[in-house]
Coordinates of N, CA, C and O in Angstrom, one line a residue:
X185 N 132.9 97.1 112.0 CA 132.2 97.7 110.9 C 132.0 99.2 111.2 O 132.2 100.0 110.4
X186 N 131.4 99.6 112.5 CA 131.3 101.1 112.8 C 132.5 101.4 112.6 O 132.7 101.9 111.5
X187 N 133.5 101.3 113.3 CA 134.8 102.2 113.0 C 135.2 102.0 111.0 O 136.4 102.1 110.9
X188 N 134.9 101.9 110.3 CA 134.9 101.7 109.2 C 133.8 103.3 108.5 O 134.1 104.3 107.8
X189 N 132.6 102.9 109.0 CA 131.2 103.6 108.6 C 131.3 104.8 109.2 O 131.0 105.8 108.5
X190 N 131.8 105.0 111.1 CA 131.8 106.3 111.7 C 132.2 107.1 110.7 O 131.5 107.9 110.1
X191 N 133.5 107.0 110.5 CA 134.3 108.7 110.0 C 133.3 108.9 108.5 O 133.1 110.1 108.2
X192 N 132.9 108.1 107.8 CA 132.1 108.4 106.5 C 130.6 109.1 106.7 O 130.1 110.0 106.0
X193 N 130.0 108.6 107.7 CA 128.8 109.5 108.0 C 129.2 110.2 108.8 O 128.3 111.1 108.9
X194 N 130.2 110.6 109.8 CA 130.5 111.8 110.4 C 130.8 113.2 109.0 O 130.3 114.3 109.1
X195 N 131.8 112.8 107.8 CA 132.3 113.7 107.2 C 131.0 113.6 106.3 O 130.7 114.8 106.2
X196 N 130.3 112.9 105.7 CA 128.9 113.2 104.8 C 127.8 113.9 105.4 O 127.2 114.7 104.7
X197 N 127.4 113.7 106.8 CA 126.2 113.9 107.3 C 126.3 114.7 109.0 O 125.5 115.0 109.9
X198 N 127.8 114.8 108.8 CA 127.7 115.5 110.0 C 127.6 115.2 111.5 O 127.6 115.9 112.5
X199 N 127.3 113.6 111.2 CA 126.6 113.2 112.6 C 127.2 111.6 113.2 O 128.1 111.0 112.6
X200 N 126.9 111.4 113.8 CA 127.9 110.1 114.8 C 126.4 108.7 114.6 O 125.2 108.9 114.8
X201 N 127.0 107.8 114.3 CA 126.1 106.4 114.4 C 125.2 106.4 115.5 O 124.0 106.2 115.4
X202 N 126.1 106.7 116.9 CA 125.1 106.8 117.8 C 123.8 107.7 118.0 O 122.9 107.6 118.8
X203 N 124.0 108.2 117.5 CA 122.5 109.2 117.0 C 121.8 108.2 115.8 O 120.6 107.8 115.8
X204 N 122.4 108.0 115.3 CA 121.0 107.2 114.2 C 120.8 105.9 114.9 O 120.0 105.2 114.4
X205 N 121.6 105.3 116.1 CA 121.6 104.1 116.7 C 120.3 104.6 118.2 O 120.0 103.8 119.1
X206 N 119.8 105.9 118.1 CA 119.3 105.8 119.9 C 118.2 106.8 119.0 O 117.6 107.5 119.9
X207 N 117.9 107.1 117.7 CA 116.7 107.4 117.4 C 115.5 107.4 117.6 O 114.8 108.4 117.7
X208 N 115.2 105.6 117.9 CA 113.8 105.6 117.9 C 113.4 106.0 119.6 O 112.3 106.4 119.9
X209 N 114.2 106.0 120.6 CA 114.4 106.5 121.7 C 114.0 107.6 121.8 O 113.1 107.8 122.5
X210 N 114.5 108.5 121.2 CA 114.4 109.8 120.7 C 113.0 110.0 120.2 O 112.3 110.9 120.7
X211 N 112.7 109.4 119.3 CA 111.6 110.4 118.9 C 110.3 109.4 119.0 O 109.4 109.7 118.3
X212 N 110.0 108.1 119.9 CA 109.7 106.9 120.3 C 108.8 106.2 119.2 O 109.0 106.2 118.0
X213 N 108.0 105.5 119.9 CA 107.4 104.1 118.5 C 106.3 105.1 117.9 O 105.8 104.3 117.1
X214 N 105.7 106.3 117.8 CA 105.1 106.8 117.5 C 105.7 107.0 115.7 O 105.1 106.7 114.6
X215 N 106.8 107.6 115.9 CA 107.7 108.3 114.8 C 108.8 107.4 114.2 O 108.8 107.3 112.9
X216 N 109.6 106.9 114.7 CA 110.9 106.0 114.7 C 110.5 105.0 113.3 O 111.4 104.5 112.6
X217 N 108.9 104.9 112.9 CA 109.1 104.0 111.3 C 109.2 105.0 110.6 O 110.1 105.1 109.8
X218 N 108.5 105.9 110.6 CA 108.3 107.0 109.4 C 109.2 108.3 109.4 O 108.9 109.4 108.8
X219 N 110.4 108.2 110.1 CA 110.8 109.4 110.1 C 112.4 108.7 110.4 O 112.5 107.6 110.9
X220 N 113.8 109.5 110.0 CA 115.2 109.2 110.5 C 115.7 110.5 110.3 O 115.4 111.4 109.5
X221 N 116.7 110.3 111.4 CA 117.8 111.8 111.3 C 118.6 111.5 110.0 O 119.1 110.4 109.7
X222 N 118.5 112.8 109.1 CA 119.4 112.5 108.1 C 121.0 112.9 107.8 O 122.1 112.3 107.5
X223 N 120.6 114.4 108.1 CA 122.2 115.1 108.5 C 122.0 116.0 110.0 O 120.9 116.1 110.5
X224 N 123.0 116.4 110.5 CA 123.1 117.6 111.1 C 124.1 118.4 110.1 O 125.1 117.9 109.6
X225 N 123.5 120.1 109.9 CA 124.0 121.1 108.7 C 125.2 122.1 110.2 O 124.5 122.2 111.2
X226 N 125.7 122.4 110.2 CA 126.3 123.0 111.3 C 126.7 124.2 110.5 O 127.2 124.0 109.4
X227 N 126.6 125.4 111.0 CA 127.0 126.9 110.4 C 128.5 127.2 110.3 O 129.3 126.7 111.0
X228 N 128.9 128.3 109.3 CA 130.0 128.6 108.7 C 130.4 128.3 110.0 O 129.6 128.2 111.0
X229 N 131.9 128.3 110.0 CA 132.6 128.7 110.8 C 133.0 127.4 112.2 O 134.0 127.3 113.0
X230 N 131.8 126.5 112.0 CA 132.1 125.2 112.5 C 133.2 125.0 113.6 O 134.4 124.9 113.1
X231 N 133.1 124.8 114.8 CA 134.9 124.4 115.3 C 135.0 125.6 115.5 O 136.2 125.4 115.8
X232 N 134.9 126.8 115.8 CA 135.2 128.1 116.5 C 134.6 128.1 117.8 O 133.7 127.5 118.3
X233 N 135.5 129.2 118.3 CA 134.5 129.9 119.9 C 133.3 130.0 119.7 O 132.3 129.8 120.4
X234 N 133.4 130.4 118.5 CA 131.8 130.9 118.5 C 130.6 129.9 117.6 O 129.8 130.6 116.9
X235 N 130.5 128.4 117.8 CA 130.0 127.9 117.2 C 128.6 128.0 117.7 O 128.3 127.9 118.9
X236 N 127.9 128.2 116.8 CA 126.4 127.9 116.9 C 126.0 126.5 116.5 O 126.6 125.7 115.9
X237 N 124.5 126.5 117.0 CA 124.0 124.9 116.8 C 123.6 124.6 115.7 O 123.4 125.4 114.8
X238 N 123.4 123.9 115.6 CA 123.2 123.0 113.9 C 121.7 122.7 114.0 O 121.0 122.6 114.9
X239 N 121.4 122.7 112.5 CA 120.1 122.4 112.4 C 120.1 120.9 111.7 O 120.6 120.6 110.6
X240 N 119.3 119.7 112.7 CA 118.9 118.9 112.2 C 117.8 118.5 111.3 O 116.6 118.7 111.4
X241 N 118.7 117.8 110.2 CA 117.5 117.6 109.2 C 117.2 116.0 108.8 O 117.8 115.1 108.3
X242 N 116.0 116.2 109.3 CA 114.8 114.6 109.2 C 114.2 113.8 108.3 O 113.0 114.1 108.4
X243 N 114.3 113.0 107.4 CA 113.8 112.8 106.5 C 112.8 112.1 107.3 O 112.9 111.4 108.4
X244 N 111.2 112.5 106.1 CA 110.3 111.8 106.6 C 109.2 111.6 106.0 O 108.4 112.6 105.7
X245 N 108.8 110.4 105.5 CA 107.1 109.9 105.3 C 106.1 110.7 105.2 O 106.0 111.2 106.4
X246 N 105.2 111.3 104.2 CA 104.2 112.1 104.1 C 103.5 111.9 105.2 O 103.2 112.8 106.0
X247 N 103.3 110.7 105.4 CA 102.0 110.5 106.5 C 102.7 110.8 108.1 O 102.2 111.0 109.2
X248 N 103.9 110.9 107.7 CA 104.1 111.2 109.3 C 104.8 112.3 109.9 O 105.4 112.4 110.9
X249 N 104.3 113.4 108.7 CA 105.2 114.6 108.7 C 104.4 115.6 109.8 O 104.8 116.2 110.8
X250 N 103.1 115.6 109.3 CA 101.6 116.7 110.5 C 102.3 116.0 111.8 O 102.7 116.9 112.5
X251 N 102.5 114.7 112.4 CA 102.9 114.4 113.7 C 103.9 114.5 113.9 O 104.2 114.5 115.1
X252 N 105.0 114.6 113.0 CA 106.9 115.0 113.5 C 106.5 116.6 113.8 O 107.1 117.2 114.7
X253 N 105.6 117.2 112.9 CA 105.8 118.9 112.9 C 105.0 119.2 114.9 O 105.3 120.2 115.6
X254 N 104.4 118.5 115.0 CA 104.0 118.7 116.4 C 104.6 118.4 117.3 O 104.5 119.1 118.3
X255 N 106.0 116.8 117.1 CA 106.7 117.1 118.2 C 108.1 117.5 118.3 O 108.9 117.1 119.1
X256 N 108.3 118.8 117.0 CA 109.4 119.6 116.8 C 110.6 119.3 118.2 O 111.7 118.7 118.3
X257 N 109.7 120.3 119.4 CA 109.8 120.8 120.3 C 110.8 120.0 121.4 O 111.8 120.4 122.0
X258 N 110.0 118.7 121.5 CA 110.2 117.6 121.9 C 111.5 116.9 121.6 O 112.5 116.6 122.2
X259 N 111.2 116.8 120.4 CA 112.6 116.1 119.6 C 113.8 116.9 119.9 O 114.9 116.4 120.2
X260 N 113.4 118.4 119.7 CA 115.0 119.3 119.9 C 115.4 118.8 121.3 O 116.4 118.2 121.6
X261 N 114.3 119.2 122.1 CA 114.9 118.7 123.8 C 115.4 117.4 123.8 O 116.5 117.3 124.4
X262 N 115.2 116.5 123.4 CA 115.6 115.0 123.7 C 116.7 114.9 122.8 O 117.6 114.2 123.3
X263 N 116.9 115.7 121.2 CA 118.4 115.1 120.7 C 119.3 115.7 121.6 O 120.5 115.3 121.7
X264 N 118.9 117.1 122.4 CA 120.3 117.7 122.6 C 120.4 117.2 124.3 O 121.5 117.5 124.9
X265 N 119.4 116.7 125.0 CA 119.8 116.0 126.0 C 120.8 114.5 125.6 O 121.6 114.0 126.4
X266 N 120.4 114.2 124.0 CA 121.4 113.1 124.0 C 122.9 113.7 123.8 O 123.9 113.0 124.1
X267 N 123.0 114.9 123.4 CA 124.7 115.3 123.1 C 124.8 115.9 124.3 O 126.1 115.9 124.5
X268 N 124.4 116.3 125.1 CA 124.6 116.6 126.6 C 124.6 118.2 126.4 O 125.4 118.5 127.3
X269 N 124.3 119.2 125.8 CA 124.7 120.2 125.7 C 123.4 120.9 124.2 O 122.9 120.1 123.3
X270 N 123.3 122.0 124.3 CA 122.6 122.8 123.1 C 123.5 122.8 121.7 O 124.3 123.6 121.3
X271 N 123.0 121.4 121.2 CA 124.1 121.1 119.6 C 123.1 121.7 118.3 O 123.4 122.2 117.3
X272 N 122.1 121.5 118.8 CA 120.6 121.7 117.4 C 119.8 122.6 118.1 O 119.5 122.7 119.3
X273 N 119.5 123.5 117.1 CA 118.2 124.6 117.3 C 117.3 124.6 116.3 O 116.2 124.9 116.6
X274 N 117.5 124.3 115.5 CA 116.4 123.5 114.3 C 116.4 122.5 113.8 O 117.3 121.8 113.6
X275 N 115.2 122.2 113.6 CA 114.5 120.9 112.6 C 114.3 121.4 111.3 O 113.7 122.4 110.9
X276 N 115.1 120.4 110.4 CA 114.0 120.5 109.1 C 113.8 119.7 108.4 O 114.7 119.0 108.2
X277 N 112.6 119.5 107.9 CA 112.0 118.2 107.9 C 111.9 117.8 106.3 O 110.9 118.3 105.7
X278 N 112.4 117.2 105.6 CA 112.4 117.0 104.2 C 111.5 115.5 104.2 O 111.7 114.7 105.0
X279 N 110.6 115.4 103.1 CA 109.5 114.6 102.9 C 110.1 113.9 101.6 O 110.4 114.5 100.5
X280 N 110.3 112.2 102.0 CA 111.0 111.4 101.2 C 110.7 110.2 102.0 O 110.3 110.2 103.2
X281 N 111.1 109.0 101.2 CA 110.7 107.4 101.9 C 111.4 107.0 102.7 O 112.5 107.2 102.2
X282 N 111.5 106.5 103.9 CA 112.2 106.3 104.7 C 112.0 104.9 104.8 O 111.0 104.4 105.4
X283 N 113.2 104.2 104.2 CA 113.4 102.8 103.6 C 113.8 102.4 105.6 O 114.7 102.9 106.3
X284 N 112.7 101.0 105.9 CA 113.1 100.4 106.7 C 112.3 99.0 106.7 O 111.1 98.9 106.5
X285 N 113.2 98.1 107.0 CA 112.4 96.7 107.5 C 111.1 96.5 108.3 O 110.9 96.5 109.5
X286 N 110.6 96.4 107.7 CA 109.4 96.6 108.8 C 108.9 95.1 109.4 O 109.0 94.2 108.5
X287 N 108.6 94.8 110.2 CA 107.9 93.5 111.2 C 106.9 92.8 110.0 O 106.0 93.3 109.3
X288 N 107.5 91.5 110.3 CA 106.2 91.1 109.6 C 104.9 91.0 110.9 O 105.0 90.5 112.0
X289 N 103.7 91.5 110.4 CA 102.6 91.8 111.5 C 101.7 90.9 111.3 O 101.0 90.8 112.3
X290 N 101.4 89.9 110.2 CA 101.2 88.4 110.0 C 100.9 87.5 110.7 O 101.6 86.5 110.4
X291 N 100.0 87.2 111.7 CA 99.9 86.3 112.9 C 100.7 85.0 112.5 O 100.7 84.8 111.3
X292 N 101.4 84.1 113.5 CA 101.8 83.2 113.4 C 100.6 82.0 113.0 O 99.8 81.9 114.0
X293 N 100.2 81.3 112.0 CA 99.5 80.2 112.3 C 100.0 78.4 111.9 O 100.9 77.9 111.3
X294 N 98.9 78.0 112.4 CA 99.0 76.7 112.5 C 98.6 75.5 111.5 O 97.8 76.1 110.7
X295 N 98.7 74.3 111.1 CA 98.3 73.5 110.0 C 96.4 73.7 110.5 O 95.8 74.0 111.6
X296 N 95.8 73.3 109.3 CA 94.8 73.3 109.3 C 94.5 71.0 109.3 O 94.9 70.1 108.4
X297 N 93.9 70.9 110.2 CA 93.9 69.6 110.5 C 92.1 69.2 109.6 O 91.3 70.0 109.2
X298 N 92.2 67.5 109.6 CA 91.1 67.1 109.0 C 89.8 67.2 109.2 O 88.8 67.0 108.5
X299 N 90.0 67.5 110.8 CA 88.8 67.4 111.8 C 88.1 69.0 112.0 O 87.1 69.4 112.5
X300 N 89.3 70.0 111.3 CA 89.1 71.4 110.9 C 88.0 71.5 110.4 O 86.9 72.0 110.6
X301 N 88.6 70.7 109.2 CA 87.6 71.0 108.0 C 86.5 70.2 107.6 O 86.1 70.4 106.5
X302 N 85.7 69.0 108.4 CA 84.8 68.7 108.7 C 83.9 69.9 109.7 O 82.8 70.4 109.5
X303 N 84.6 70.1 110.3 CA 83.9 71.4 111.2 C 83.1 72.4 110.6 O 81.9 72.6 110.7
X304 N 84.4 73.1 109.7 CA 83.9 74.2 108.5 C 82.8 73.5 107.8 O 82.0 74.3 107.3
X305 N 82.7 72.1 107.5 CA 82.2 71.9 106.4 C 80.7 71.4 106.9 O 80.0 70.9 106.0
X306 N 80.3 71.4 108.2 CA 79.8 70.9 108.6 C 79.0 72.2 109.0 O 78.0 72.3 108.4
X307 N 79.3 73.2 109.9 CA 78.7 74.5 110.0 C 78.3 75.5 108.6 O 77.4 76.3 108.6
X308 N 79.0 75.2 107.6 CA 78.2 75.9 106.2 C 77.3 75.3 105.0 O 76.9 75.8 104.0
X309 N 77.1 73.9 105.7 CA 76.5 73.0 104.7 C 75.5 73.5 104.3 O 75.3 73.5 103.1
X310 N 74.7 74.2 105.2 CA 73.1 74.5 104.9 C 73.0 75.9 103.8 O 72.0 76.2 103.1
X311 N 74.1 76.4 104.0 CA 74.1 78.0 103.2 C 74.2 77.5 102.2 O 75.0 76.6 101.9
X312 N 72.9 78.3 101.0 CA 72.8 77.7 100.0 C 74.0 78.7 98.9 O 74.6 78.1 98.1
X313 N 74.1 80.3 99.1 CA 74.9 81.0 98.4 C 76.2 80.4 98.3 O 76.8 80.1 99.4
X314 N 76.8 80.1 97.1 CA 78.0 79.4 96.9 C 79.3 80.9 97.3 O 80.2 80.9 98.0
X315 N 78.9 81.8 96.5 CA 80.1 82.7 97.2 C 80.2 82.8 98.5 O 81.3 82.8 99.1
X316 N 79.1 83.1 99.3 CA 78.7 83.3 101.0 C 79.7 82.2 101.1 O 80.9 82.5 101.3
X317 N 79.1 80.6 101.0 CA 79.9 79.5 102.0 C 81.1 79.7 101.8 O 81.8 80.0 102.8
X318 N 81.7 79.7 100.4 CA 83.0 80.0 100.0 C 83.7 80.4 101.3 O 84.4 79.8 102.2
X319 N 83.0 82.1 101.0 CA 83.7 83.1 102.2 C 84.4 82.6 103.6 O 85.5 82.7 104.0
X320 N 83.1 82.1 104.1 CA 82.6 81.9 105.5 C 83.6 80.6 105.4 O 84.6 80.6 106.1
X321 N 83.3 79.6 104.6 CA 84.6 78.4 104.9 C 86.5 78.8 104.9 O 87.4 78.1 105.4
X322 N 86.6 80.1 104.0 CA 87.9 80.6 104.4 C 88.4 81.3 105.7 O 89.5 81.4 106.2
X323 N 87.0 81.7 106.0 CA 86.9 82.6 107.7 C 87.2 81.8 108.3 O 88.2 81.8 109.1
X324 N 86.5 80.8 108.3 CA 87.0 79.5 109.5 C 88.4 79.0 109.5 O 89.2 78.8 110.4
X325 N 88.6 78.7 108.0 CA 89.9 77.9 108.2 C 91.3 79.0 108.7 O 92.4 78.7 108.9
X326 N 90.6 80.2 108.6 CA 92.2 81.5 109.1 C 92.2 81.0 110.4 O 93.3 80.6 111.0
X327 N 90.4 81.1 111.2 CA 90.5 81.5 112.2 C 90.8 80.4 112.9 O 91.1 80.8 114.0
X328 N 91.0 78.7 112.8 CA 91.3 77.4 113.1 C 92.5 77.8 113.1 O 93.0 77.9 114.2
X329 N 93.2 78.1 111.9 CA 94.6 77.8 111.9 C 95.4 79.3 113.2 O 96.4 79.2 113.9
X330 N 94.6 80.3 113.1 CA 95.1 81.3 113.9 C 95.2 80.9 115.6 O 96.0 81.2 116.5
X331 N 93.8 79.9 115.6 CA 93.7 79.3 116.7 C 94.7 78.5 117.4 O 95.0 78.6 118.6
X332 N 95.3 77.5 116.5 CA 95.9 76.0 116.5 C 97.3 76.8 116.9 O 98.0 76.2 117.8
X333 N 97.8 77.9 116.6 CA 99.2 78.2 117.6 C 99.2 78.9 119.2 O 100.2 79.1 120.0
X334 N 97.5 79.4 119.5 CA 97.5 79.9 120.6 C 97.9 79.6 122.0 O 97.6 78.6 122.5
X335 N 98.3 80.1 122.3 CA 98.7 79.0 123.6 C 97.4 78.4 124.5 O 96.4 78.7 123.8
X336 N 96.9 77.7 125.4 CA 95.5 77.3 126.0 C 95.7 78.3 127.0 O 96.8 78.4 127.5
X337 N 94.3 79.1 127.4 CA 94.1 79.9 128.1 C 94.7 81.8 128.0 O 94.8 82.7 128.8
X338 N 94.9 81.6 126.6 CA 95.2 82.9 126.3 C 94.0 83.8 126.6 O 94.5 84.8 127.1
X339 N 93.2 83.9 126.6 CA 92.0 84.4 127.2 C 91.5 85.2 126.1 O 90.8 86.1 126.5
X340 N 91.8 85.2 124.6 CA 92.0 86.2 123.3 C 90.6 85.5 122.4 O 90.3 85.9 121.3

């Protein structure tokens, strides 16, 4: 599939898979959701003696633009230690969504058992506010079922 995809984002965007493949390395878990290399722009003349460096341009998440602009500096050193040589001298940073899969962050949980919910129903009997128990009987049954996949002795 890369050799298919390389030569099309090499000739659109200027840039090799392997850079958008060693990204989050690059700019680490800080940055890597909210932010991707989008092109490198490389100056007239391209392919001469005299080529100058290309300016990398980043698309990136409002919210994570104040912390990309801080580690400008950083990022230049680390992409051009990945090309082995001074390829980029600027960043520029265009603010747009940066479409990615993100983790589901969802705790794993467990069935809620019968002996659960005698429990719950047993600790909130006395509360007379019906929304309060409500509440409080949903708090239990997350926190049962959040329980019921822990491992024993997780110490959490």
């Amino acid at each position: 599939m890369s050799q298919l995809v390389e030569p099309v984002v090499a000739r659109k965007a200027g840039m090799s898979l392997d850079l958008i493949g060693a990204w989050p390395e690059i700019v680490g878990p800080r940055l890597e959701e909210g932010c991707r290399p989008e092109k490198l722009v490389w100056p007239k003349g391209y392919g001469d003696e005299t080529t100058q460096p290309a300016t990398l341009v980043i698309a990136c998440e409002g919210a994570f633009a104040l912390r990309l602009q801080h580690e400008v500096e950083t990022i230049l050193s680390r992409v051009n230690d990945y090309f082995g040589y001074r390829a980029v001298d600027k960043i520029k940073i265009v603010q747009r969504a940066v479409r990615q899969v993100r983790p589901n962050r969802k705790p794993p949980v467990g069935p809620l058992t019968a002996s659960h919910r005698d429990t719950i129903r047993e600790a909130t009997a006395r509360i007379e506010s019906d929304n309060l128990r409500r509440a409080l009987e949903r708090l239990g049954e997350s926190v049962l079922r959040r329980n019921a996949v822990r491992p024993k002795g997780d110490g959490r």
